[in-house]
Short mmCIF file of C-alpha atoms in Angstrom, two decimals:
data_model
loop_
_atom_site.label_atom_id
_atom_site.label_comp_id
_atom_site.label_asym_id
_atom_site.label_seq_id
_atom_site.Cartn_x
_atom_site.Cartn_y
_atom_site.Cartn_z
CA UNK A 368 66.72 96.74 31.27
CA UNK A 369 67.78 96.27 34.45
CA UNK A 370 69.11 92.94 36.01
CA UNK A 371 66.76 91.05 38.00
CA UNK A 372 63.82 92.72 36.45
CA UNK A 373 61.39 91.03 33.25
CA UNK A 374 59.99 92.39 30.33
CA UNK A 375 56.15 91.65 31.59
CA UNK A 376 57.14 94.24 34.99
CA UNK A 377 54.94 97.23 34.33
CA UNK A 378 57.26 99.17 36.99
CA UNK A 379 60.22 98.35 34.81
CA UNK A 380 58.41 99.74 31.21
CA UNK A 381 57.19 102.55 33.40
CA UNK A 382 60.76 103.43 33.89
CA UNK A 383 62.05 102.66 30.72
CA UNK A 384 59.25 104.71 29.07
CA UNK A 385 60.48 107.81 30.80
CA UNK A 386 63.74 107.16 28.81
CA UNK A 387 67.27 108.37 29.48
CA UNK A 388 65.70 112.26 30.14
CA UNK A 389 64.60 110.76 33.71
CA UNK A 390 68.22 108.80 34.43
CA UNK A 391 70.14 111.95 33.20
CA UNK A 392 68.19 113.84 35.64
CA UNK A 393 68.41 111.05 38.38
CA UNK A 394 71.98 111.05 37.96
CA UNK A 395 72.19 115.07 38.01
CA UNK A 396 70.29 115.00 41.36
CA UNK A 397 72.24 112.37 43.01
CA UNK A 398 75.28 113.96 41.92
CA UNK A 399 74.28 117.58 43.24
CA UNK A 400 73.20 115.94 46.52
CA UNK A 401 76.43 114.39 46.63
CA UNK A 402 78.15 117.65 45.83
CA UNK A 403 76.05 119.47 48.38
CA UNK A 404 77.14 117.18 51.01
CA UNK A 405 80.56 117.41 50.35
CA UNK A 406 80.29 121.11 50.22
CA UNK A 407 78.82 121.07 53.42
CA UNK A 408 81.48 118.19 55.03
CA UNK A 409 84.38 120.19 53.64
CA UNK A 410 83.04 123.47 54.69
CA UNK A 411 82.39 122.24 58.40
CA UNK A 412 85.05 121.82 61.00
CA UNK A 413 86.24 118.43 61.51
CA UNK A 414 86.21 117.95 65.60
CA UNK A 415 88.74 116.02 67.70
CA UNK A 416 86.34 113.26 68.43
CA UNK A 417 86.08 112.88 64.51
CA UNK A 418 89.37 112.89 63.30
CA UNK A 419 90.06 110.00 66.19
CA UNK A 420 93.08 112.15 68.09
CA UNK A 421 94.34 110.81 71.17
CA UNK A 422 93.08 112.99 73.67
CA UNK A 423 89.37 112.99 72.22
CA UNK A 424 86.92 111.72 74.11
CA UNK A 425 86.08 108.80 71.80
CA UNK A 426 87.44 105.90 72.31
CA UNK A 427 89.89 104.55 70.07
CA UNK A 428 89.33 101.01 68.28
CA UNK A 429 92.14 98.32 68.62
CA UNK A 430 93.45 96.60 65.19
CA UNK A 431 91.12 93.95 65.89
CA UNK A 432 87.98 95.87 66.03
CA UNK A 433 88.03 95.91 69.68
CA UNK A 434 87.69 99.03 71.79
CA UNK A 435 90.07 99.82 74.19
CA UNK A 436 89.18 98.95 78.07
CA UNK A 437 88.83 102.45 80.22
CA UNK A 438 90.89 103.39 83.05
CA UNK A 439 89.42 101.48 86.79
CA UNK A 440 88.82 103.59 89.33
CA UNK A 441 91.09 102.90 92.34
CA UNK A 442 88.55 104.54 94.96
CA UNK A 443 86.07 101.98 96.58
CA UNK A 444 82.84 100.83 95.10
CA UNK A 445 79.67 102.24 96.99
CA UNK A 446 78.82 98.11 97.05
CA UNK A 447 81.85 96.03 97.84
CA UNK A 448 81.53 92.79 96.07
CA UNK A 449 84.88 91.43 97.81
CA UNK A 450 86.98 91.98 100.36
CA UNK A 451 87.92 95.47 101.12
CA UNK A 452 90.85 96.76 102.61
CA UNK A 453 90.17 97.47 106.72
CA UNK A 454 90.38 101.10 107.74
CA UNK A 455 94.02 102.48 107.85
CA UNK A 456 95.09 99.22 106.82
CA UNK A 457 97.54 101.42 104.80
CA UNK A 458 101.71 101.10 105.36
CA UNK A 459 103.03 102.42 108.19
CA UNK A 460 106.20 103.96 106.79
CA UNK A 461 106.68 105.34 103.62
CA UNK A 462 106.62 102.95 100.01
CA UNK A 463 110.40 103.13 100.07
CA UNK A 464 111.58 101.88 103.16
CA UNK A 465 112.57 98.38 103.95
CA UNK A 466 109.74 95.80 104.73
CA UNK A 467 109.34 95.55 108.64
CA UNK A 468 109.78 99.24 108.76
CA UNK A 469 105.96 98.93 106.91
CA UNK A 470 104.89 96.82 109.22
CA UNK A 471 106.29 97.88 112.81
CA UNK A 472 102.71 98.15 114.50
CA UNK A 473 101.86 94.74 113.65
CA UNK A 474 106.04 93.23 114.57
CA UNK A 475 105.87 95.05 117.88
CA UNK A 476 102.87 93.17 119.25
CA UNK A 477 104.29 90.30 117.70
CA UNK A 478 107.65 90.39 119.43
CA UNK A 479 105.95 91.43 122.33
CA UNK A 480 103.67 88.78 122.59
CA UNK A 481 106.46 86.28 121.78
CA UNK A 482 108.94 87.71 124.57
CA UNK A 483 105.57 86.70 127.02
CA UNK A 484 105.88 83.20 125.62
CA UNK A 485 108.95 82.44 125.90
CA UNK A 486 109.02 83.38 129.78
CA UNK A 487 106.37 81.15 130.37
CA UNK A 488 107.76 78.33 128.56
CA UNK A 489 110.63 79.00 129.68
CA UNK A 490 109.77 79.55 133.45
CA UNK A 491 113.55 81.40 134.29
CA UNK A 492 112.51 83.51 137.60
CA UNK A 493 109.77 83.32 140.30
CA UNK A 494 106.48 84.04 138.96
CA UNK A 495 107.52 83.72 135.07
CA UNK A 496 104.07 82.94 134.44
CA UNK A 497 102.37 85.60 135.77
CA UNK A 498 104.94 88.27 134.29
CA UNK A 499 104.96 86.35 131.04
CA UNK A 500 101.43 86.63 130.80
CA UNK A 501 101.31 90.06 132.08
CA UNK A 502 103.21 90.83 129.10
CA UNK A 503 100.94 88.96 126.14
CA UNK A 504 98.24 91.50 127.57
CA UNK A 505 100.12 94.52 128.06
CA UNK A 506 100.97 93.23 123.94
CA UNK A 507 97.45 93.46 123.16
CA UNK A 508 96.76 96.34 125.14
CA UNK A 509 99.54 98.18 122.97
CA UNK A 510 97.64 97.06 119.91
CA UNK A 511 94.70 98.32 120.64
CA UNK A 512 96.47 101.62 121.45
CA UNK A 513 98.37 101.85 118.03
CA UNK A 514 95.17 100.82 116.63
CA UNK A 515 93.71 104.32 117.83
CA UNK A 516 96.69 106.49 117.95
CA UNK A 517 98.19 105.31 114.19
CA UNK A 518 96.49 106.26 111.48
CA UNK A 519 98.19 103.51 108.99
CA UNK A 520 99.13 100.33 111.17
CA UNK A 521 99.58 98.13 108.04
CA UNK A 522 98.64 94.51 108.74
CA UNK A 523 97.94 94.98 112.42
CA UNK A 524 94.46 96.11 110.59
CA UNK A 525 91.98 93.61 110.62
CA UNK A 526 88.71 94.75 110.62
CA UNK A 527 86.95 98.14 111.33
CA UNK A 528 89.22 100.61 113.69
CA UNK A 529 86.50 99.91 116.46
CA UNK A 530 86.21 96.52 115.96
CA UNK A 531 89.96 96.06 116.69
CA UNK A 532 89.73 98.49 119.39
CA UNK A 533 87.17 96.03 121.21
CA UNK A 534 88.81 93.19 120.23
CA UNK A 535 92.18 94.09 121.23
CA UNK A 536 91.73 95.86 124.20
CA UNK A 537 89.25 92.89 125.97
CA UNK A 538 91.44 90.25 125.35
CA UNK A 539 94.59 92.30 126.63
CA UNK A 540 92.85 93.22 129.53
CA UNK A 541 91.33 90.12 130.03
CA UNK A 542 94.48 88.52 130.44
CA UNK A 543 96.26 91.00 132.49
CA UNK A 544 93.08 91.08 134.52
CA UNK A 545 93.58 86.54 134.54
CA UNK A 546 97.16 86.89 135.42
CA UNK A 547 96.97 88.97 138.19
CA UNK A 548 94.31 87.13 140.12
CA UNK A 549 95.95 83.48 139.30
CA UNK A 550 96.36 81.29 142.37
CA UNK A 551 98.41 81.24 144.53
CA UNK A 552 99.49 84.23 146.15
CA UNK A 553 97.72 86.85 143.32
CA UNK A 554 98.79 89.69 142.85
CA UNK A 555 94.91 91.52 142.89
CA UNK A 556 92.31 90.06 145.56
CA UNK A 557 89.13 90.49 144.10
CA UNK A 558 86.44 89.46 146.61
CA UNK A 559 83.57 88.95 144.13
CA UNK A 560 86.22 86.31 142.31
CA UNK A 561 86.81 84.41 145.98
CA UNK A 562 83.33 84.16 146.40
CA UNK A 563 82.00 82.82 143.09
CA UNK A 564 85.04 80.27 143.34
CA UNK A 565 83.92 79.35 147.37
CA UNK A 566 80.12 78.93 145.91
CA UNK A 567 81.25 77.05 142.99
CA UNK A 568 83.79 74.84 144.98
CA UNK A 569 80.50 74.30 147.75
#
């Protein structure tokens, strides 16, 4: 009898009527199914994927039952989600070389820009200020020029390539533009400029 079953369970007589004939055959069918498989497992190749070998394409579990993380991608999403890097915001000099050698593009404006400062602050010749801001432009100018010509400019990158064209080369000409019509004795007479300053001034 088995467990869990009672005496009054007419499923239970039916089986036990059939008597040990039926388990003996039970057991000789499981067994030959069993045999069968195993005939079949052991006659079939066992694949990479199976077996668990490393360069399957299954993915091998951790010791704790975890799976191990794939391999990111290091191309750009078709939807950025953060920031991406600007267009050829890449080094300018090779991985190896020292740091401002990676970033020359972005230290020549800089220094550039700075020399322009520092004659206007400092004021050391006539007309310091206009050649001091002559040379913050022509600094801005030049980025917008190794913005175009470079493909890899490094930091100097801060948006789209034709964003920082725009951006660069306005305000660099801009200020050229500011310094060579400043008062007095400019350098460029524009007439429109003297007579939307009369107008203004009337």
């Amino acid at each position: 009898m088995g467990a869990g079953t009672s005496p009054a369970d007419p499923a239970s007589a039916g089986r036990e009527a059939d008597g040990p004939d039926s388990a003996a055959e039970g057991g000789s069918t499981a067994t030959g199914n069993t045999e069968a498989d195993g005939g079949a497992e052991a006659g079939r190749p066992v694949s990479g994927a199976e077996a668990g070998e490393p360069g399957s394409g299954a993915t091998s579990a951790e010791p704790g039952g975890e799976a191990a993380a794939p391999r990111r991608s290091r191309r750009f999403p078709l939807f950025t989600r953060d920031t991406a890097r600007p267009e050829g915001g890449g080094r300018a000099a090779p991985g190896d070389a020292p740091a401002p050698a990676r970033q020359w593009p972005l230290l020549t404006v800089l220094c550039t820009a700075g020399a322009g400062l520092l004659i206007v602050a400092l004021d050391p010749f006539a007309e310091a200020f206009r050649i001091g801001t002559i040379l913050i432009g022509a600094a801005l100018i030049a980025g917008a020029v190794l913005r175009w010509v470079v493909p890899s400019v490094g930091m100097l990158a801060v948006r789209s390539r034709f964003t920082d064209l725009v951006t660069y080369g306005l305000m660099g000409t801009l200020i050229v533009l500011l310094a060579l019509v400043a008062q007095p004795k400019p350098w460029l007479d524009v007439p429109i400029l003297e007579d939307a300053v009369r107008f203004t001034i009337r």
